[in-house]
Short mmCIF file of C-alpha atoms and ligand atoms in Angstrom, two decimals:
data_model
loop_
_atom_site.label_atom_id
_atom_site.label_comp_id
_atom_site.label_asym_id
_atom_site.label_seq_id
_atom_site.Cartn_x
_atom_site.Cartn_y
_atom_site.Cartn_z
CA MET A 16 82.31 116.00 87.30
CA GLY A 17 85.53 118.00 87.93
CA ARG A 18 88.81 116.38 88.94
CA PRO A 19 87.99 113.47 91.29
CA LYS A 20 89.25 113.78 94.79
CA LEU A 21 91.15 110.76 96.16
CA LEU A 22 92.68 109.64 99.36
CA ALA A 23 95.73 107.41 99.15
CA THR A 24 96.70 105.96 102.53
CA ARG A 25 100.39 105.81 101.54
CA PRO A 26 102.41 108.03 99.11
CA LEU A 27 102.58 104.97 96.77
CA PHE A 28 105.45 105.06 94.25
CA PRO A 29 106.35 107.86 91.79
CA ALA A 30 105.05 105.83 88.79
CA ALA A 31 101.60 105.42 90.47
CA GLN A 32 101.48 109.04 91.60
CA THR A 33 102.07 110.10 87.93
CA ILE A 34 99.10 108.03 86.77
CA LEU A 35 96.79 109.48 89.49
CA ASN A 36 98.01 113.07 89.55
CA ALA A 37 97.34 113.51 85.84
CA SER A 38 93.56 113.63 86.31
CA CYS A 39 92.83 113.58 90.03
CA ASP A 40 93.50 115.64 93.12
CA VAL A 41 95.11 113.24 95.52
CA ASP A 42 95.50 113.58 99.31
CA TYR A 43 98.51 111.32 100.07
CA TRP A 44 99.12 110.11 103.64
CA THR A 45 102.82 110.75 103.95
CA GLN A 46 103.43 110.35 107.66
CA PRO A 47 105.87 107.50 108.54
CA GLU A 48 103.31 106.06 110.94
CA ARG A 49 100.24 104.34 109.60
CA ILE A 50 97.04 106.40 109.19
CA THR A 51 94.79 106.04 112.18
CA LYS A 52 91.07 105.05 111.81
CA GLU A 53 90.04 108.54 113.04
CA GLU A 54 92.29 110.30 110.50
CA LEU A 55 91.16 107.99 107.77
CA PHE A 56 87.48 108.71 108.55
CA ARG A 57 88.13 112.43 108.79
CA ARG A 58 89.89 112.58 105.39
CA ILE A 59 87.59 110.17 103.51
CA HIS A 60 84.32 112.21 103.96
CA ASP A 61 84.69 114.35 100.76
CA LYS A 62 86.62 111.89 98.64
CA ASP A 63 85.47 110.19 95.45
CA GLY A 64 88.02 107.43 95.56
CA LEU A 65 90.28 105.55 97.94
CA VAL A 66 93.56 103.83 97.28
CA CYS A 67 94.18 101.72 100.35
CA LEU A 68 96.41 98.97 101.75
CA LEU A 69 95.39 95.65 103.31
CA THR A 70 95.94 97.35 106.76
CA GLU A 71 92.78 99.51 106.22
CA LYS A 72 89.38 98.07 106.78
CA VAL A 73 86.76 99.04 104.17
CA ASN A 74 83.41 98.21 105.57
CA GLU A 75 80.12 99.79 106.32
CA GLU A 76 81.48 101.81 109.16
CA LEU A 77 83.92 103.52 106.75
CA LEU A 78 81.51 103.72 103.84
CA ALA A 79 78.93 105.44 106.17
CA VAL A 80 81.29 108.38 106.51
CA ALA A 81 82.27 108.51 102.83
CA PRO A 82 79.02 109.37 101.07
CA LYS A 83 80.72 110.39 97.83
CA LEU A 84 83.03 107.40 97.51
CA ARG A 85 82.82 105.49 94.18
CA ILE A 86 85.91 103.17 94.43
CA ALA A 87 88.04 101.45 96.97
CA ALA A 88 91.21 100.32 95.23
CA ASN A 89 93.14 97.84 97.35
CA VAL A 90 96.93 97.65 96.71
CA ALA A 91 96.96 93.85 97.29
CA VAL A 92 95.48 90.74 95.66
CA GLY A 93 93.96 89.52 98.92
CA TYR A 94 91.00 91.63 99.83
CA ASP A 95 89.79 90.22 103.12
CA ASN A 96 90.16 93.79 104.52
CA ILE A 97 87.35 94.86 102.23
CA THR A 98 83.78 93.75 102.93
CA VAL A 99 82.75 93.67 99.18
CA ALA A 100 79.00 93.16 100.01
CA ASP A 101 79.01 96.41 102.01
CA CYS A 102 80.69 98.26 98.98
CA THR A 103 78.08 96.78 96.59
CA LYS A 104 75.20 97.85 98.70
CA ARG A 105 76.54 101.35 98.64
CA GLY A 106 77.42 101.29 94.91
CA VAL A 107 81.14 101.48 95.58
CA ALA A 108 83.45 99.67 93.25
CA ALA A 109 86.11 97.43 94.99
CA THR A 110 89.31 96.38 93.13
CA ASN A 111 92.41 94.33 93.90
CA THR A 112 95.77 93.70 92.13
CA PRO A 113 95.93 90.08 90.94
CA GLY A 114 98.60 88.54 88.77
CA VAL A 115 101.40 91.11 89.09
CA LEU A 116 102.76 89.69 92.32
CA ASP A 117 102.57 85.91 91.62
CA GLU A 118 106.27 85.34 90.74
CA THR A 119 107.58 87.60 93.49
CA THR A 120 105.41 85.89 96.11
CA ALA A 121 106.30 82.50 94.89
CA ASP A 122 110.05 83.36 95.08
CA PHE A 123 109.52 84.37 98.68
CA ALA A 124 107.56 81.17 99.60
CA TRP A 125 110.64 79.26 98.33
CA THR A 126 112.88 81.64 100.24
CA LEU A 127 111.12 80.66 103.43
CA LEU A 128 110.96 76.98 102.52
CA MET A 129 114.73 76.91 101.87
CA ALA A 130 115.44 78.97 105.01
CA VAL A 131 113.48 76.75 107.36
CA ALA A 132 114.73 73.44 105.78
CA ARG A 133 118.42 74.60 106.02
CA ARG A 134 118.11 76.41 109.32
CA LEU A 135 119.29 79.68 107.81
CA GLY A 136 117.89 81.83 110.65
CA GLU A 137 119.91 79.97 113.18
CA GLY A 138 123.00 79.83 111.00
CA GLU A 139 122.87 83.61 110.33
CA ALA A 140 122.55 84.34 114.05
CA LEU A 141 125.46 82.13 114.85
CA ALA A 142 127.65 83.58 112.10
CA ARG A 143 126.98 87.07 113.33
CA SER A 144 127.28 86.22 117.07
CA GLY A 145 131.08 85.96 117.39
CA GLN A 146 130.45 82.47 118.90
CA TRP A 147 131.00 80.37 115.88
CA LYS A 148 133.89 77.87 116.39
CA GLY A 149 134.22 76.71 112.82
CA TRP A 150 132.95 73.84 110.68
CA ASP A 151 131.61 70.80 112.51
CA LEU A 152 130.15 67.63 111.23
CA ASP A 153 126.73 67.80 112.87
CA GLN A 154 126.50 71.56 113.09
CA LEU A 155 123.03 72.96 112.12
CA VAL A 156 122.18 69.87 110.16
CA GLY A 157 118.77 70.46 108.47
CA ALA A 158 116.59 68.70 105.92
CA ASP A 159 117.07 68.14 102.25
CA VAL A 160 114.77 69.86 99.83
CA PHE A 161 115.91 68.11 96.68
CA GLY A 162 113.77 65.16 95.68
CA LYS A 163 111.24 65.62 98.49
CA THR A 164 107.46 66.11 98.20
CA LEU A 165 105.85 69.59 98.10
CA GLY A 166 102.20 69.91 99.01
CA VAL A 167 100.56 73.10 97.59
CA VAL A 168 97.31 74.10 99.40
CA GLY A 169 95.42 76.59 97.08
CA PHE A 170 96.38 75.86 93.48
CA GLY A 171 95.67 79.31 92.10
CA ARG A 172 98.01 81.81 90.51
CA ILE A 173 100.55 81.86 93.32
CA GLY A 174 100.19 78.20 94.27
CA ARG A 175 101.01 77.29 90.64
CA ALA A 176 103.99 79.59 90.49
CA VAL A 177 105.31 77.85 93.62
CA ALA A 178 104.65 74.44 92.11
CA SER A 179 106.49 75.32 88.95
CA ARG A 180 109.70 76.06 90.87
CA ALA A 181 109.65 72.58 92.40
CA ARG A 182 110.81 71.03 89.13
CA GLY A 183 114.31 72.45 89.53
CA PHE A 184 114.53 70.50 92.79
CA GLN A 185 113.15 67.34 91.20
CA MET A 186 110.39 67.30 93.78
CA LYS A 187 107.04 65.45 93.64
CA VAL A 188 104.25 68.03 93.67
CA LEU A 189 100.83 67.38 95.31
CA TYR A 190 98.06 69.89 95.42
CA TYR A 191 94.74 70.50 97.09
CA ASP A 192 92.25 73.11 96.04
CA ALA A 193 88.54 73.61 96.46
CA MET A 194 88.32 73.30 92.67
CA ARG A 195 90.27 70.62 90.98
CA ALA A 196 92.36 72.03 88.02
CA PRO A 197 91.85 70.71 84.50
CA LEU A 198 93.99 67.65 83.63
CA ASP A 199 96.04 69.58 81.13
CA VAL A 200 96.99 72.09 83.92
CA GLU A 201 97.85 69.26 86.30
CA ARG A 202 100.06 67.76 83.61
CA GLY A 203 101.61 71.05 82.70
CA PHE A 204 102.69 71.54 86.40
CA HIS A 205 103.49 67.87 86.98
CA ALA A 206 101.11 68.14 89.91
CA GLU A 207 98.93 65.46 91.41
CA TYR A 208 95.51 66.30 93.02
CA ARG A 209 95.00 65.02 96.59
CA ASP A 210 92.38 65.66 99.19
CA LEU A 211 93.75 67.75 102.06
CA ASN A 212 94.26 64.72 104.49
CA SER A 213 96.18 62.71 101.92
CA LEU A 214 98.31 65.76 100.92
CA LEU A 215 99.16 66.43 104.51
CA ALA A 216 100.09 62.80 105.22
CA ASP A 217 102.51 62.63 102.26
CA SER A 218 104.11 66.13 102.00
CA ASP A 219 107.50 67.12 103.41
CA PHE A 220 106.76 70.78 102.75
CA VAL A 221 103.26 72.21 102.89
CA SER A 222 102.92 75.66 101.34
CA VAL A 223 99.71 77.53 101.83
CA HIS A 224 98.18 79.79 99.04
CA VAL A 225 94.46 80.05 99.72
CA PRO A 226 92.63 83.46 100.28
CA LEU A 227 91.26 84.23 103.65
CA LEU A 228 87.60 83.26 103.57
CA PRO A 229 85.20 82.05 106.25
CA GLU A 230 85.99 78.48 104.94
CA THR A 231 89.77 78.86 105.15
CA ARG A 232 89.94 80.67 108.49
CA GLY A 233 91.70 78.10 110.81
CA LEU A 234 92.14 75.62 107.97
CA PHE A 235 95.43 74.68 109.69
CA ASN A 236 94.44 73.61 113.20
CA ALA A 237 95.27 70.87 115.72
CA LYS A 238 93.57 68.29 113.50
CA THR A 239 95.42 69.21 110.33
CA PHE A 240 98.84 69.42 112.15
CA SER A 241 98.25 65.92 113.59
CA GLN A 242 97.89 64.68 110.04
CA MET A 243 101.26 66.04 108.87
CA LYS A 244 104.56 64.16 109.05
CA PRO A 245 106.68 64.83 112.14
CA THR A 246 109.49 65.71 109.71
CA SER A 247 107.42 68.13 107.68
CA PHE A 248 107.44 71.95 107.50
CA LEU A 249 104.57 74.42 107.18
CA ILE A 250 105.15 77.48 104.94
CA ASN A 251 102.58 80.24 105.07
CA THR A 252 102.55 83.24 102.74
CA SER A 253 98.75 83.44 102.42
CA ARG A 254 96.97 85.21 105.31
CA GLY A 255 97.64 84.72 109.01
CA PRO A 256 94.19 83.53 110.18
CA VAL A 257 94.38 80.62 107.85
CA VAL A 258 96.61 79.11 110.48
CA ASP A 259 95.51 78.76 114.12
CA GLU A 260 98.70 79.98 115.70
CA ALA A 261 98.01 78.55 119.14
CA ALA A 262 97.56 75.14 117.49
CA LEU A 263 100.74 75.66 115.53
CA VAL A 264 102.68 76.43 118.56
CA GLN A 265 101.30 73.31 120.23
CA ALA A 266 102.22 71.25 117.14
CA LEU A 267 105.74 72.56 117.20
CA GLU A 268 106.15 72.00 121.00
CA SER A 269 104.85 68.50 120.78
CA LYS A 270 107.02 67.86 117.67
CA LYS A 271 103.97 66.98 115.53
CA ILE A 272 105.82 68.97 112.77
CA ALA A 273 109.50 69.83 112.34
CA GLY A 274 109.14 73.53 111.74
CA ALA A 275 107.44 76.43 110.13
CA ALA A 276 108.21 79.50 108.04
CA LEU A 277 105.68 82.36 108.15
CA ASP A 278 105.17 85.70 106.44
CA VAL A 279 101.76 86.41 107.84
CA TYR A 280 100.13 86.27 111.31
CA GLU A 281 96.75 86.14 112.89
CA LYS A 282 96.96 89.57 114.59
CA GLU A 283 99.60 91.54 112.62
CA PRO A 284 101.83 93.07 113.65
CA LEU A 285 101.66 90.92 116.82
CA ILE A 286 103.40 87.63 116.65
CA HIS A 287 102.54 84.81 119.03
CA ALA A 288 105.41 84.51 121.51
CA GLY A 289 105.47 80.73 121.09
CA LEU A 290 106.42 81.09 117.45
CA LYS A 291 109.77 82.83 118.37
CA ARG A 292 111.66 79.57 118.37
CA PRO A 293 114.67 78.31 116.47
CA ASN A 294 112.74 76.00 114.15
CA VAL A 295 110.42 78.83 112.99
CA VAL A 296 111.42 81.39 110.36
CA LEU A 297 109.60 84.70 110.77
CA ALA A 298 109.22 87.31 108.09
CA PRO A 299 107.23 90.62 108.43
CA HIS A 300 104.67 90.11 105.63
CA ILE A 301 107.05 90.90 102.77
CA ALA A 302 106.28 88.20 100.29
CA SER A 303 105.41 90.56 97.47
CA ALA A 304 107.95 93.16 98.52
CA SER A 305 110.31 93.65 95.56
CA LEU A 306 110.42 97.21 94.27
CA GLU A 307 109.40 96.22 90.80
CA THR A 308 106.29 94.25 92.04
CA ARG A 309 105.16 96.72 94.71
CA THR A 310 105.44 99.46 92.03
CA LYS A 311 103.34 97.33 89.59
CA MET A 312 100.66 96.74 92.36
CA ALA A 313 100.49 100.49 93.06
CA CYS A 314 100.14 101.33 89.33
CA MET A 315 97.47 98.63 88.85
CA ALA A 316 95.43 100.14 91.74
CA ALA A 317 95.89 103.59 90.16
CA GLU A 318 94.80 102.34 86.76
CA ASN A 319 91.70 100.81 88.38
CA VAL A 320 90.71 104.15 89.76
CA ILE A 321 91.43 106.02 86.54
CA ALA A 322 89.38 103.52 84.56
CA LEU A 323 86.32 103.99 86.78
CA PHE A 324 86.38 107.79 86.56
CA ASN A 325 86.86 107.51 82.77
CA GLY A 326 83.60 105.59 82.64
CA GLN A 327 85.34 102.34 81.81
CA ARG A 328 85.32 98.96 83.61
CA PRO A 329 88.27 98.78 86.06
CA LEU A 330 90.31 95.73 85.02
CA ASN A 331 90.18 94.12 88.46
CA ILE A 332 86.70 94.93 89.58
CA LEU A 333 85.51 92.60 92.33
CA ASN A 334 81.86 93.68 92.29
CA PRO A 335 81.01 94.43 88.56
CA GLU A 336 77.30 94.66 89.48
CA VAL A 337 77.88 98.19 90.75
CA LEU A 338 78.85 99.23 87.21
CA LYS A 339 75.61 97.98 85.71
CA ALA A 340 73.59 99.85 88.39
CA SER A 341 75.15 103.24 87.61
N1 NAD B 8 102.15 87.34 101.93
C1 NAD B 8 101.91 88.12 100.94
O1 NAD B 8 102.45 89.21 100.88
C2 NAD B 8 100.89 87.75 99.96
C3 NAD B 8 101.16 88.22 98.57
C4 NAD B 8 100.22 87.75 97.58
C5 NAD B 8 99.11 87.05 97.93
N2 NAD B 8 98.91 86.65 99.24
C6 NAD B 8 97.70 85.87 99.56
O2 NAD B 8 97.65 84.70 98.75
C7 NAD B 8 96.32 84.50 98.39
C8 NAD B 8 96.32 83.69 97.05
O3 NAD B 8 96.57 84.58 95.97
P1 NAD B 8 96.37 84.15 94.41
O4 NAD B 8 96.59 85.31 93.66
O5 NAD B 8 97.04 82.77 94.14
O6 NAD B 8 94.82 83.75 94.50
P2 NAD B 8 93.94 82.80 93.55
O7 NAD B 8 92.58 83.24 93.63
O8 NAD B 8 94.61 82.79 92.17
O9 NAD B 8 94.18 81.31 94.15
C9 NAD B 8 93.56 80.92 95.38
C10 NAD B 8 93.18 79.45 95.23
O10 NAD B 8 92.65 79.07 96.47
C11 NAD B 8 91.53 78.20 96.21
N3 NAD B 8 90.67 78.15 97.27
C12 NAD B 8 89.73 79.04 97.69
N4 NAD B 8 89.04 78.58 98.78
C13 NAD B 8 89.60 77.36 99.06
C14 NAD B 8 89.26 76.38 100.14
N5 NAD B 8 88.34 76.61 101.03
N6 NAD B 8 90.06 75.27 100.11
C15 NAD B 8 91.00 75.06 99.18
N7 NAD B 8 91.30 75.87 98.15
C16 NAD B 8 90.62 77.07 98.12
C17 NAD B 8 90.91 78.77 94.89
O11 NAD B 8 90.13 77.84 94.20
C18 NAD B 8 92.14 79.19 94.16
O12 NAD B 8 92.56 78.19 93.27
C19 NAD B 8 95.73 85.81 98.30
O13 NAD B 8 94.30 85.82 98.54
C20 NAD B 8 96.37 86.59 99.43
O14 NAD B 8 95.67 86.52 100.61
C21 NAD B 8 99.73 87.04 100.22
#
């Protein structure tokens, strides 16, 4: 095979371009607006590889118009935009970028947690408004973080990185996961396993770190919100559909919980109008967005592509069975 032909749905970063350009011919989508589905389908038909973002769906519909495709390399750890089974059926390798974004994403979960607890959004707006009349005793009083209880839902790489930061705030850490962690891990993170109901009942801050799967879609719903403390806050940096937004709005309106801080939404880039309220902090899906980390993610995706075309096993292959078949 000559130089593989690739489509990258973003220009990526120079470091990742250097990796790809050394041995591949890459068609980079460089327009400021996102690539349309039609344009993606038009450009993919003669490509051997795809470097894509979580905003592109890789499923049978796309694969059907990409007969030469051998790899879809997602620049994200979450890969709910890729139907891995469809890729496997067509012998297409699918890869993601785990590990390199854990600390940056955990930092941002804490940014949101602190912001919603201490009403930073409201305070920032007031400070900029020209309406601030000066210090006052009960002005924008929020909730303490220090010494409270943090509930981590999904105790994987990012959930654990979030938990480890709680020690500095002398917080009690509870966690819930589909798979209980080994005891030495629990001890290492000073984290106590609870079932979801018990975690929700006892946590002051609930931070969500599960992948989007059929079982986690709508995991936070009217029932779960009713189990939380009225003084508690929900922080979601996982995927939007893990939270039923209509139920969240209802829980906020009826004061079932005190507030929420969100990075992700059910129908991005749309944000439910009912979430645009003072006790909700809204971020535009930027939890992993430091320059260092986004560069590492793009380079990792590039390395996955290069490994495949060099006849090696991509480090982050999600469907290794396609390698055995070839
Ligand atoms: N907002 C962002 O920009 C951003 C950045 C990075 C990751 N994420 C999201 O965070 C997710 C977690 O990333 P990670 O690297 O920590 O993944 P991970 O696989 O290391 O951890 C996920 C954990 O969730 C648990 N889990 C799976 N299904 C569950 C269920 N039904 N109930 C309870 N627990 C369940 C798993 O056992 C695992 O421990 C990603 O899938 C991605 O969607 C978002």
